[in-house]
Amino acid sequence: MTHSADHAAVAETVAALLPRAREELTELVRFRSVADPAQFPRSECEAAARWVADALRAEGFQDVALLETPDGTESVYGLLPGPEGAPTVLLYAHYDVQPPLGEEGWETPPFELTEREDGRWYGRGAADCKGGIVMHLLALRALKANGGLPVTVKLIAEGSEEQGTGGLERYAEEHPELLAADAIVIGDSGNFQAGQPTVTATLRGMGMLRVQVDTLQGNLHSGQFGGAAPDALAALIRALDSLRDEVGDTVVDGLANDASWEGLHYPEEQFRADARVLDGVELTGSGSVADRIWARPSVTVMGIDCPPVVGATPSVQSSARALVSLRVPPGVDAGEGVGLLAAHLEKHVPWGARVSVEVVGQGQPFRADTGSAAYTAMASAMRDAYDGTEMAVAGLGGSIPLCGTLGRLYPDAEILLAGLCEPQTQIHAVNESVSPEELRRMSVAEALFLQRYARG
């Protein structure tokens, strides 16, 4: 295709800056910034926040601040003024990451950015979402090198998105003027496939519960007491099993699970390859893949506290605990969904076992207005950045709780979700990676978007 003149200049600049971007992503990935002091020291998140703040100051951002949010973490804010009368665009990413899930499962160290033979850069947070911070920096640098910044930019880097503890949401509600903007780019989603530019139209909301089951004053010998003594672990397993029917559809009493997705089709074979499903293993649930992951609720058991196999004794368990995640589609209130899930678990724990449920995280679903002027500008920018490939509009089964808050605080703002998290990135899993080619193209797309959005 024939590219525009502004594309050629921006693309050349981004390509020249890519080695610097890799160095910066290497530095960012090195921080073990899991926002859970029970797993990693708080100082790791603090150091990552200072890195982001220093990077913003180096780019000329004003009013750079480490915001103490109500959940005890820090978000980084900065303002980069544009021409007088220009629109304001908020750029979002987060520097906190998921835990590595056992470093022995990684082929290369999780907190050491490593390029492998396939050309991808591996490391925790490489795509989700430290790569998003670098993408924003690349786009801004390309603009400053080619005529200057056409809009006023606010940048916010969250420090606890992965924990779902809502610190930035509550801070924004208490300081509504801080993040106000005409358009908001959430750099925390990604393309439907590598090479297919995509914006995300919907997000599922989420809730996390800890459920604990207690049956005995202490563990008992399984030979002496097993068969009559109520086993707390078995009771918990029975309750968790009640959350899926025989085909694998999520079943929560009172929560509808029959909606359909109208839009981009997700072929089952493509999904099997993206999800790396083992040969012969069936997909769970009914309806199309898009129905299941974008339009309907789903429950995931994220972890269980019980004795590990190695070192286990022949005992009836007196207590067991699980962390359970619920995703709900747009149109369902996350708080209502979490309440139904809690009630379902309490009802389905057998044998009169004692059960307690604690809500540990919650965020609302989100639906974007894809017919806005910002989406028109992004479609044009992505078409150029991806050599004529048209922008796709997809759903995302995951959650970004801040989106609902921003949509409520700024109802006139145009909110776009894009980023680096295409299926091969394996975010939240071992061996997370980012494609440097996707980083290059998405940085070009964001720069072109800012130019074209400013023109109106």
GROMACS .gro file of C-alpha atoms in nm:
model
  456
    1MET     CA    1   0.000   0.000   0.000
    2THR     CA    2   0.101   0.365  -0.030
    3HIS     CA    3   0.170   0.510   0.313
    4SER     CA    4   0.111   0.869   0.418
    5ALA     CA    5   0.411   1.100   0.460
    6ASP     CA    6   0.356   1.127   0.834
    7HIS     CA    7   0.364   0.746   0.860
    8ALA     CA    8   0.702   0.718   0.693
    9ALA     CA    9   0.868   0.967   0.926
   10VAL     CA   10   0.712   0.825   1.242
   11ALA     CA   11   0.786   0.465   1.145
   12GLU     CA   12   1.150   0.547   1.072
   13THR     CA   13   1.189   0.717   1.409
   14VAL     CA   14   1.025   0.432   1.601
   15ALA     CA   15   1.246   0.176   1.427
   16ALA     CA   16   1.557   0.376   1.519
   17LEU     CA   17   1.443   0.399   1.881
   18LEU     CA   18   1.363   0.028   1.922
   19PRO     CA   19   1.707  -0.069   2.063
   20ARG     CA   20   1.665   0.195   2.333
   21ALA     CA   21   1.316   0.063   2.401
   22ARG     CA   22   1.458  -0.284   2.456
   23GLU     CA   23   1.711  -0.149   2.706
   24GLU     CA   24   1.435   0.031   2.894
   25LEU     CA   25   1.209  -0.273   2.898
   26THR     CA   26   1.503  -0.477   3.029
   27GLU     CA   27   1.538  -0.233   3.317
   28LEU     CA   28   1.165  -0.236   3.392
   29VAL     CA   29   1.130  -0.615   3.378
   30ARG     CA   30   1.413  -0.647   3.629
   31PHE     CA   31   1.188  -0.507   3.903
   32ARG     CA   32   0.992  -0.785   4.077
   33SER     CA   33   0.696  -0.549   4.101
   34VAL     CA   34   0.427  -0.789   4.220
   35ALA     CA   35   0.196  -0.574   4.433
   36ASP     CA   36   0.172  -0.830   4.711
   37PRO     CA   37   0.418  -0.790   5.001
   38ALA     CA   38   0.350  -1.150   5.101
   39GLN     CA   39   0.533  -1.257   4.782
   40PHE     CA   40   0.784  -0.981   4.702
   41PRO     CA   41   0.911  -0.679   4.897
   42ARG     CA   42   0.717  -0.356   4.858
   43SER     CA   43   1.048  -0.193   4.765
   44GLU     CA   44   1.035  -0.367   4.424
   45CYS     CA   45   0.714  -0.185   4.332
   46GLU     CA   46   0.849   0.140   4.474
   47ALA     CA   47   1.162   0.112   4.262
   48ALA     CA   48   0.957   0.043   3.948
   49ALA     CA   49   0.740   0.346   4.022
   50ARG     CA   50   1.047   0.567   4.060
   51TRP     CA   51   1.180   0.435   3.728
   52VAL     CA   52   0.859   0.537   3.552
   53ALA     CA   53   0.860   0.878   3.723
   54ASP     CA   54   1.220   0.940   3.618
   55ALA     CA   55   1.138   0.838   3.259
   56LEU     CA   56   0.850   1.087   3.248
   57ARG     CA   57   1.066   1.369   3.383
   58ALA     CA   58   1.331   1.290   3.122
   59GLU     CA   59   1.064   1.332   2.851
   60GLY     CA   60   0.967   1.674   2.980
   61PHE     CA   61   0.654   1.576   3.172
   62GLN     CA   62   0.538   1.827   3.432
   63ASP     CA   63   0.370   1.770   3.768
   64VAL     CA   64   0.522   1.420   3.787
   65ALA     CA   65   0.400   1.259   4.107
   66LEU     CA   66   0.392   0.928   4.290
   67LEU     CA   67   0.030   0.908   4.399
   68GLU     CA   68  -0.037   0.721   4.723
   69THR     CA   69  -0.355   0.530   4.645
   70PRO     CA   70  -0.598   0.396   4.909
   71ASP     CA   71  -0.485   0.034   4.870
   72GLY     CA   72  -0.131   0.126   4.980
   73THR     CA   73   0.031   0.125   4.636
   74GLU     CA   74   0.165   0.404   4.415
   75SER     CA   75   0.048   0.519   4.074
   76VAL     CA   76   0.271   0.745   3.866
   77TYR     CA   77   0.124   1.057   3.702
   78GLY     CA   78   0.264   1.316   3.464
   79LEU     CA   79   0.141   1.593   3.233
   80LEU     CA   80   0.299   1.681   2.898
   81PRO     CA   81   0.142   2.004   2.762
   82GLY     CA   82   0.057   2.031   2.395
   83PRO     CA   83  -0.049   2.327   2.181
   84GLU     CA   84  -0.299   2.570   2.323
   85GLY     CA   85  -0.652   2.453   2.255
   86ALA     CA   86  -0.544   2.100   2.163
   87PRO     CA   87  -0.742   1.805   2.299
   88THR     CA   88  -0.616   1.614   2.600
   89VAL     CA   89  -0.541   1.242   2.575
   90LEU     CA   90  -0.483   1.019   2.877
   91LEU     CA   91  -0.242   0.728   2.822
   92TYR     CA   92  -0.270   0.438   3.067
   93ALA     CA   93  -0.055   0.137   3.153
   94HIS     CA   94   0.047  -0.042   3.472
   95TYR     CA   95   0.389  -0.135   3.607
   96ASP     CA   96   0.280  -0.405   3.853
   97VAL     CA   97   0.290  -0.762   3.729
   98GLN     CA   98   0.158  -1.107   3.805
   99PRO     CA   99   0.383  -1.338   4.013
  100PRO     CA  100   0.606  -1.564   3.803
  101LEU     CA  101   0.419  -1.885   3.900
  102GLY     CA  102   0.735  -2.078   3.987
  103GLU     CA  103   1.059  -1.967   3.830
  104GLU     CA  104   1.150  -2.328   3.753
  105GLY     CA  105   0.879  -2.329   3.485
  106TRP     CA  106   1.050  -2.055   3.285
  107GLU     CA  107   1.299  -2.139   3.013
  108THR     CA  108   1.483  -1.815   3.094
  109PRO     CA  109   1.473  -1.608   3.417
  110PRO     CA  110   1.133  -1.436   3.450
  111PHE     CA  111   1.275  -1.103   3.563
  112GLU     CA  112   1.550  -1.089   3.302
  113LEU     CA  113   1.434  -0.978   2.957
  114THR     CA  114   1.571  -1.237   2.717
  115GLU     CA  115   1.551  -1.261   2.339
  116ARG     CA  116   1.507  -1.620   2.224
  117GLU     CA  117   1.549  -1.786   1.885
  118ASP     CA  118   1.195  -1.693   1.780
  119GLY     CA  119   1.288  -1.324   1.811
  120ARG     CA  120   1.045  -1.252   2.094
  121TRP     CA  121   1.150  -1.086   2.420
  122TYR     CA  122   1.066  -1.297   2.726
  123GLY     CA  123   1.008  -1.177   3.082
  124ARG     CA  124   0.732  -1.113   3.333
  125GLY     CA  125   0.554  -0.793   3.237
  126ALA     CA  126   0.716  -0.775   2.893
  127ALA     CA  127   0.368  -0.743   2.741
  128ASP     CA  128   0.144  -0.699   3.048
  129CYS     CA  129   0.199  -0.418   3.096
  130LYS     CA  130   0.552  -0.280   3.122
  131GLY     CA  131   0.565  -0.312   2.747
  132GLY     CA  132   0.266  -0.078   2.738
  133ILE     CA  133   0.462   0.188   2.924
  134VAL     CA  134   0.746   0.158   2.674
  135MET     CA  135   0.495   0.172   2.385
  136HIS     CA  136   0.364   0.505   2.514
  137LEU     CA  137   0.717   0.644   2.549
  138LEU     CA  138   0.808   0.533   2.196
  139ALA     CA  139   0.501   0.698   2.045
  140LEU     CA  140   0.565   1.027   2.225
  141ARG     CA  141   0.931   1.034   2.126
  142ALA     CA  142   0.841   0.971   1.763
  143LEU     CA  143   0.599   1.265   1.769
  144LYS     CA  144   0.846   1.501   1.934
  145ALA     CA  145   1.101   1.412   1.665
  146ASN     CA  146   0.852   1.480   1.385
  147GLY     CA  147   0.686   1.814   1.434
  148GLY     CA  148   0.611   1.802   1.803
  149LEU     CA  149   0.334   1.682   2.028
  150PRO     CA  150  -0.009   1.762   1.874
  151VAL     CA  151  -0.214   1.702   2.191
  152THR     CA  152  -0.179   1.750   2.564
  153VAL     CA  153  -0.089   1.416   2.719
  154LYS     CA  154  -0.161   1.287   3.065
  155LEU     CA  155   0.007   0.957   3.151
  156ILE     CA  156  -0.091   0.735   3.441
  157ALA     CA  157   0.093   0.413   3.533
  158GLU     CA  158  -0.099   0.208   3.788
  159GLY     CA  159   0.070   0.010   4.063
  160SER     CA  160  -0.187  -0.254   4.157
  161GLU     CA  161  -0.394  -0.343   3.850
  162GLU     CA  162  -0.310  -0.713   3.871
  163GLN     CA  163  -0.420  -0.735   4.234
  164GLY     CA  164  -0.765  -0.593   4.163
  165THR     CA  165  -0.760  -0.395   4.486
  166GLY     CA  166  -0.897  -0.078   4.326
  167GLY     CA  167  -0.651   0.178   4.458
  168LEU     CA  168  -0.636   0.394   4.146
  169GLU     CA  169  -1.013   0.374   4.095
  170ARG     CA  170  -1.075   0.515   4.441
  171TYR     CA  171  -0.804   0.779   4.399
  172ALA     CA  172  -0.961   0.892   4.071
  173GLU     CA  173  -1.302   0.915   4.236
  174GLU     CA  174  -1.153   1.137   4.510
  175HIS     CA  175  -0.963   1.354   4.255
  176PRO     CA  176  -1.187   1.351   3.945
  177GLU     CA  177  -1.008   1.642   3.775
  178LEU     CA  178  -0.674   1.461   3.765
  179LEU     CA  179  -0.744   1.212   3.484
  180ALA     CA  180  -1.005   1.410   3.291
  181ALA     CA  181  -0.939   1.391   2.917
  182ASP     CA  182  -1.109   1.407   2.578
  183ALA     CA  183  -0.980   1.062   2.482
  184ILE     CA  184  -0.827   0.780   2.684
  185VAL     CA  185  -0.597   0.510   2.546
  186ILE     CA  186  -0.579   0.206   2.772
  187GLY     CA  187  -0.258   0.034   2.663
  188ASP     CA  188  -0.340  -0.292   2.840
  189SER     CA  189  -0.516  -0.512   2.586
  190GLY     CA  190  -0.388  -0.636   2.251
  191ASN     CA  191  -0.443  -0.760   1.900
  192PHE     CA  192  -0.669  -1.054   1.819
  193GLN     CA  193  -0.366  -1.210   1.652
  194ALA     CA  194  -0.013  -1.082   1.595
  195GLY     CA  195  -0.031  -0.873   1.278
  196GLN     CA  196  -0.406  -0.807   1.308
  197PRO     CA  197  -0.458  -0.458   1.453
  198THR     CA  198  -0.740  -0.468   1.703
  199VAL     CA  199  -0.927  -0.250   1.948
  200THR     CA  200  -1.118  -0.404   2.236
  201ALA     CA  201  -1.486  -0.311   2.257
  202THR     CA  202  -1.586  -0.496   2.574
  203LEU     CA  203  -1.428  -0.616   2.897
  204ARG     CA  204  -1.572  -0.856   3.146
  205GLY     CA  205  -1.594  -0.741   3.505
  206MET     CA  206  -1.434  -0.945   3.779
  207GLY     CA  207  -1.456  -1.045   4.140
  208MET     CA  208  -1.228  -1.257   4.357
  209LEU     CA  209  -1.336  -1.452   4.663
  210ARG     CA  210  -1.153  -1.648   4.929
  211VAL     CA  211  -1.368  -1.933   5.050
  212GLN     CA  212  -1.269  -2.134   5.359
  213VAL     CA  213  -1.427  -2.458   5.478
  214ASP     CA  214  -1.380  -2.591   5.833
  215THR     CA  215  -1.508  -2.923   5.969
  216LEU     CA  216  -1.284  -3.039   6.256
  217GLN     CA  217  -1.081  -2.894   6.540
  218GLY     CA  218  -0.771  -3.047   6.382
  219ASN     CA  219  -0.656  -3.309   6.131
  220LEU     CA  220  -0.731  -3.675   6.207
  221HIS     CA  221  -0.574  -4.009   6.113
  222SER     CA  222  -0.751  -4.116   5.793
  223GLY     CA  223  -0.750  -4.484   5.893
  224GLN     CA  224  -0.886  -4.430   6.241
  225PHE     CA  225  -1.146  -4.164   6.152
  226GLY     CA  226  -1.180  -4.159   5.771
  227GLY     CA  227  -1.522  -4.253   5.637
  228ALA     CA  228  -1.719  -4.076   5.904
  229ALA     CA  229  -1.516  -3.768   5.992
  230PRO     CA  230  -1.612  -3.482   5.757
  231ASP     CA  231  -1.318  -3.396   5.531
  232ALA     CA  232  -1.294  -3.019   5.474
  233LEU     CA  233  -1.095  -3.057   5.153
  234ALA     CA  234  -1.352  -3.298   5.009
  235ALA     CA  235  -1.630  -3.056   5.107
  236LEU     CA  236  -1.451  -2.770   4.934
  237ILE     CA  237  -1.400  -2.979   4.620
  238ARG     CA  238  -1.771  -3.064   4.612
  239ALA     CA  239  -1.862  -2.695   4.636
  240LEU     CA  240  -1.615  -2.593   4.365
  241ASP     CA  241  -1.736  -2.871   4.137
  242SER     CA  242  -2.089  -2.730   4.159
  243LEU     CA  243  -1.970  -2.422   3.967
  244ARG     CA  244  -1.954  -2.615   3.636
  245ASP     CA  245  -2.212  -2.834   3.467
  246GLU     CA  246  -2.139  -3.155   3.277
  247VAL     CA  247  -2.024  -2.974   2.959
  248GLY     CA  248  -1.818  -2.717   3.150
  249ASP     CA  249  -2.052  -2.416   3.140
  250THR     CA  250  -2.026  -2.193   3.445
  251VAL     CA  251  -2.321  -2.244   3.679
  252VAL     CA  252  -2.382  -1.988   3.954
  253ASP     CA  253  -2.732  -1.986   4.102
  254GLY     CA  254  -2.917  -1.676   3.977
  255LEU     CA  255  -2.654  -1.573   3.718
  256ALA     CA  256  -2.756  -1.596   3.350
  257ASN     CA  257  -2.517  -1.774   3.116
  258ASP     CA  258  -2.680  -1.775   2.774
  259ALA     CA  259  -2.576  -1.448   2.602
  260SER     CA  260  -2.434  -1.442   2.248
  261TRP     CA  261  -2.149  -1.240   2.099
  262GLU     CA  262  -2.236  -1.037   1.791
  263GLY     CA  263  -1.917  -0.953   1.607
  264LEU     CA  264  -1.575  -1.098   1.534
  265HIS     CA  265  -1.576  -1.477   1.501
  266TYR     CA  266  -1.316  -1.679   1.691
  267PRO     CA  267  -1.270  -2.020   1.517
  268GLU     CA  268  -1.240  -2.312   1.760
  269GLU     CA  269  -0.925  -2.448   1.596
  270GLN     CA  270  -0.760  -2.108   1.622
  271PHE     CA  271  -0.860  -2.086   1.987
  272ARG     CA  272  -0.724  -2.434   2.056
  273ALA     CA  273  -0.391  -2.329   1.909
  274ASP     CA  274  -0.388  -1.995   2.095
  275ALA     CA  275  -0.476  -2.164   2.424
  276ARG     CA  276  -0.235  -2.454   2.359
  277VAL     CA  277  -0.503  -2.713   2.436
  278LEU     CA  278  -0.363  -3.068   2.441
  279ASP     CA  279  -0.466  -3.306   2.162
  280GLY     CA  280  -0.783  -3.494   2.247
  281VAL     CA  281  -0.886  -3.257   2.528
  282GLU     CA  282  -1.224  -3.093   2.470
  283LEU     CA  283  -1.303  -2.725   2.513
  284THR     CA  284  -1.538  -2.646   2.798
  285GLY     CA  285  -1.881  -2.490   2.769
  286SER     CA  286  -2.140  -2.448   2.495
  287GLY     CA  287  -2.202  -2.186   2.229
  288SER     CA  288  -1.933  -2.025   2.015
  289VAL     CA  289  -1.587  -1.954   2.155
  290ALA     CA  290  -1.663  -1.580   2.141
  291ASP     CA  291  -1.986  -1.639   2.337
  292ARG     CA  292  -1.795  -1.823   2.607
  293ILE     CA  293  -1.505  -1.585   2.656
  294TRP     CA  294  -1.652  -1.244   2.573
  295ALA     CA  295  -2.028  -1.255   2.637
  296ARG     CA  296  -2.082  -1.493   2.929
  297PRO     CA  297  -1.966  -1.529   3.290
  298SER     CA  298  -1.693  -1.774   3.383
  299VAL     CA  299  -1.551  -1.903   3.710
  300THR     CA  300  -1.190  -2.005   3.764
  301VAL     CA  301  -1.042  -2.171   4.071
  302MET     CA  302  -0.716  -1.979   4.099
  303GLY     CA  303  -0.562  -2.168   4.389
  304ILE     CA  304  -0.629  -2.408   4.676
  305ASP     CA  305  -0.460  -2.419   5.015
  306CYS     CA  306  -0.419  -2.784   5.110
  307PRO     CA  307  -0.127  -3.019   5.180
  308PRO     CA  308   0.108  -3.069   4.884
  309VAL     CA  309   0.150  -3.422   4.752
  310VAL     CA  310   0.512  -3.438   4.861
  311GLY     CA  311   0.512  -3.472   5.237
  312ALA     CA  312   0.140  -3.537   5.272
  313THR     CA  313   0.029  -3.756   5.565
  314PRO     CA  314  -0.270  -3.995   5.580
  315SER     CA  315  -0.500  -3.741   5.738
  316VAL     CA  316  -0.857  -3.620   5.716
  317GLN     CA  317  -0.828  -3.246   5.657
  318SER     CA  318  -0.987  -3.013   5.909
  319SER     CA  319  -0.969  -2.699   5.695
  320ALA     CA  320  -0.926  -2.602   5.330
  321ARG     CA  321  -0.929  -2.273   5.142
  322ALA     CA  322  -0.957  -2.161   4.779
  323LEU     CA  323  -0.927  -1.841   4.578
  324VAL     CA  324  -1.204  -1.820   4.319
  325SER     CA  325  -1.235  -1.569   4.033
  326LEU     CA  326  -1.558  -1.470   3.858
  327ARG     CA  327  -1.573  -1.284   3.526
  328VAL     CA  328  -1.901  -1.120   3.424
  329PRO     CA  329  -1.992  -0.964   3.086
  330PRO     CA  330  -2.115  -0.608   3.024
  331GLY     CA  331  -2.467  -0.569   3.151
  332VAL     CA  332  -2.400  -0.761   3.471
  333ASP     CA  333  -2.307  -0.573   3.787
  334ALA     CA  334  -1.986  -0.722   3.929
  335GLY     CA  335  -2.100  -0.671   4.287
  336GLU     CA  336  -2.423  -0.856   4.220
  337GLY     CA  337  -2.231  -1.137   4.050
  338VAL     CA  338  -1.990  -1.171   4.342
  339GLY     CA  339  -2.282  -1.183   4.584
  340LEU     CA  340  -2.447  -1.461   4.384
  341LEU     CA  341  -2.119  -1.654   4.373
  342ALA     CA  342  -2.074  -1.624   4.750
  343ALA     CA  343  -2.430  -1.739   4.812
  344HIS     CA  344  -2.386  -2.032   4.570
  345LEU     CA  345  -2.071  -2.154   4.746
  346GLU     CA  346  -2.228  -2.123   5.090
  347LYS     CA  347  -2.530  -2.322   4.969
  348HIS     CA  348  -2.332  -2.599   4.801
  349VAL     CA  349  -2.080  -2.677   5.074
  350PRO     CA  350  -2.203  -3.016   5.201
  351TRP     CA  351  -2.242  -3.187   5.539
  352GLY     CA  352  -2.315  -2.872   5.733
  353ALA     CA  353  -1.949  -2.771   5.712
  354ARG     CA  354  -1.867  -2.422   5.830
  355VAL     CA  355  -1.794  -2.188   5.542
  356SER     CA  356  -1.672  -1.830   5.526
  357VAL     CA  357  -1.640  -1.616   5.214
  358GLU     CA  358  -1.430  -1.301   5.180
  359VAL     CA  359  -1.436  -1.062   4.880
  360VAL     CA  360  -1.076  -0.967   4.798
  361GLY     CA  361  -1.115  -0.782   4.467
  362GLN     CA  362  -1.381  -0.648   4.233
  363GLY     CA  363  -1.414  -0.447   3.913
  364GLN     CA  364  -1.701  -0.359   3.680
  365PRO     CA  365  -1.735  -0.468   3.313
  366PHE     CA  366  -1.697  -0.216   3.033
  367ARG     CA  367  -1.838  -0.148   2.686
  368ALA     CA  368  -1.683   0.113   2.453
  369ASP     CA  369  -1.851   0.337   2.198
  370THR     CA  370  -1.672   0.220   1.884
  371GLY     CA  371  -1.850   0.473   1.663
  372SER     CA  372  -1.671   0.777   1.806
  373ALA     CA  373  -1.424   1.006   1.629
  374ALA     CA  374  -1.137   0.856   1.827
  375TYR     CA  375  -1.208   0.513   1.683
  376THR     CA  376  -1.212   0.657   1.332
  377ALA     CA  377  -0.871   0.810   1.393
  378MET     CA  378  -0.738   0.486   1.541
  379ALA     CA  379  -0.868   0.280   1.248
  380SER     CA  380  -0.680   0.506   1.007
  381ALA     CA  381  -0.363   0.493   1.219
  382MET     CA  382  -0.370   0.115   1.254
  383ARG     CA  383  -0.432   0.069   0.882
  384ASP     CA  384  -0.113   0.263   0.808
  385ALA     CA  385   0.093   0.097   1.081
  386TYR     CA  386  -0.010  -0.251   0.964
  387ASP     CA  387   0.039  -0.199   0.590
  388GLY     CA  388  -0.328  -0.179   0.496
  389THR     CA  389  -0.474  -0.439   0.733
  390GLU     CA  390  -0.807  -0.310   0.860
  391MET     CA  391  -0.865  -0.267   1.232
  392ALA     CA  392  -1.072  -0.542   1.398
  393VAL     CA  393  -1.306  -0.492   1.691
  394ALA     CA  394  -1.302  -0.771   1.950
  395GLY     CA  395  -1.404  -0.848   2.305
  396LEU     CA  396  -1.170  -0.933   2.589
  397GLY     CA  397  -1.256  -1.186   2.854
  398GLY     CA  398  -1.027  -1.021   3.106
  399SER     CA  399  -1.093  -0.719   3.325
  400ILE     CA  400  -0.948  -0.370   3.363
  401PRO     CA  401  -1.150  -0.231   3.656
  402LEU     CA  402  -1.030   0.125   3.596
  403CYS     CA  403  -1.218   0.142   3.263
  404GLY     CA  404  -1.558   0.137   3.428
  405THR     CA  405  -1.451   0.406   3.673
  406LEU     CA  406  -1.317   0.631   3.395
  407GLY     CA  407  -1.631   0.579   3.189
  408ARG     CA  408  -1.845   0.683   3.483
  409LEU     CA  409  -1.629   0.984   3.581
  410TYR     CA  410  -1.585   1.111   3.225
  411PRO     CA  411  -1.893   1.007   3.025
  412ASP     CA  412  -1.795   1.229   2.731
  413ALA     CA  413  -1.443   1.085   2.700
  414GLU     CA  414  -1.371   0.843   2.417
  415ILE     CA  415  -1.205   0.532   2.562
  416LEU     CA  416  -0.995   0.303   2.342
  417LEU     CA  417  -0.830  -0.022   2.446
  418ALA     CA  418  -0.527  -0.145   2.255
  419GLY     CA  419  -0.185  -0.284   2.333
  420LEU     CA  420   0.067  -0.564   2.303
  421CYS     CA  421  -0.112  -0.865   2.459
  422GLU     CA  422  -0.183  -1.082   2.153
  423PRO     CA  423  -0.229  -1.458   2.220
  424GLN     CA  424   0.138  -1.554   2.184
  425THR     CA  425   0.234  -1.326   2.472
  426GLN     CA  426   0.102  -1.582   2.726
  427ILE     CA  427   0.031  -1.312   2.982
  428HIS     CA  428  -0.022  -1.434   3.341
  429ALA     CA  429   0.152  -1.763   3.249
  430VAL     CA  430   0.512  -1.877   3.255
  431ASN     CA  431   0.728  -1.763   2.964
  432GLU     CA  432   0.541  -1.438   2.900
  433SER     CA  433   0.682  -1.252   2.602
  434VAL     CA  434   0.633  -0.959   2.371
  435SER     CA  435   0.688  -0.935   1.998
  436PRO     CA  436   0.925  -0.649   1.915
  437GLU     CA  437   0.747  -0.622   1.580
  438GLU     CA  438   0.415  -0.567   1.757
  439LEU     CA  439   0.581  -0.312   1.986
  440ARG     CA  440   0.713  -0.128   1.681
  441ARG     CA  441   0.385  -0.128   1.489
  442MET     CA  442   0.165  -0.042   1.788
  443SER     CA  443   0.395   0.248   1.883
  444VAL     CA  444   0.363   0.379   1.528
  445ALA     CA  445  -0.014   0.335   1.542
  446GLU     CA  446  -0.041   0.525   1.869
  447ALA     CA  447   0.171   0.813   1.739
  448LEU     CA  448  -0.035   0.838   1.420
  449PHE     CA  449  -0.354   0.819   1.623
  450LEU     CA  450  -0.250   1.116   1.835
  451GLN     CA  451  -0.171   1.317   1.521
  452ARG     CA  452  -0.499   1.234   1.350
  453TYR     CA  453  -0.713   1.273   1.659
  454ALA     CA  454  -0.569   1.623   1.707
  455ARG     CA  455  -0.676   1.718   1.355
  456GLY     CA  456  -1.037   1.628   1.438
   0.00000   0.00000   0.00000
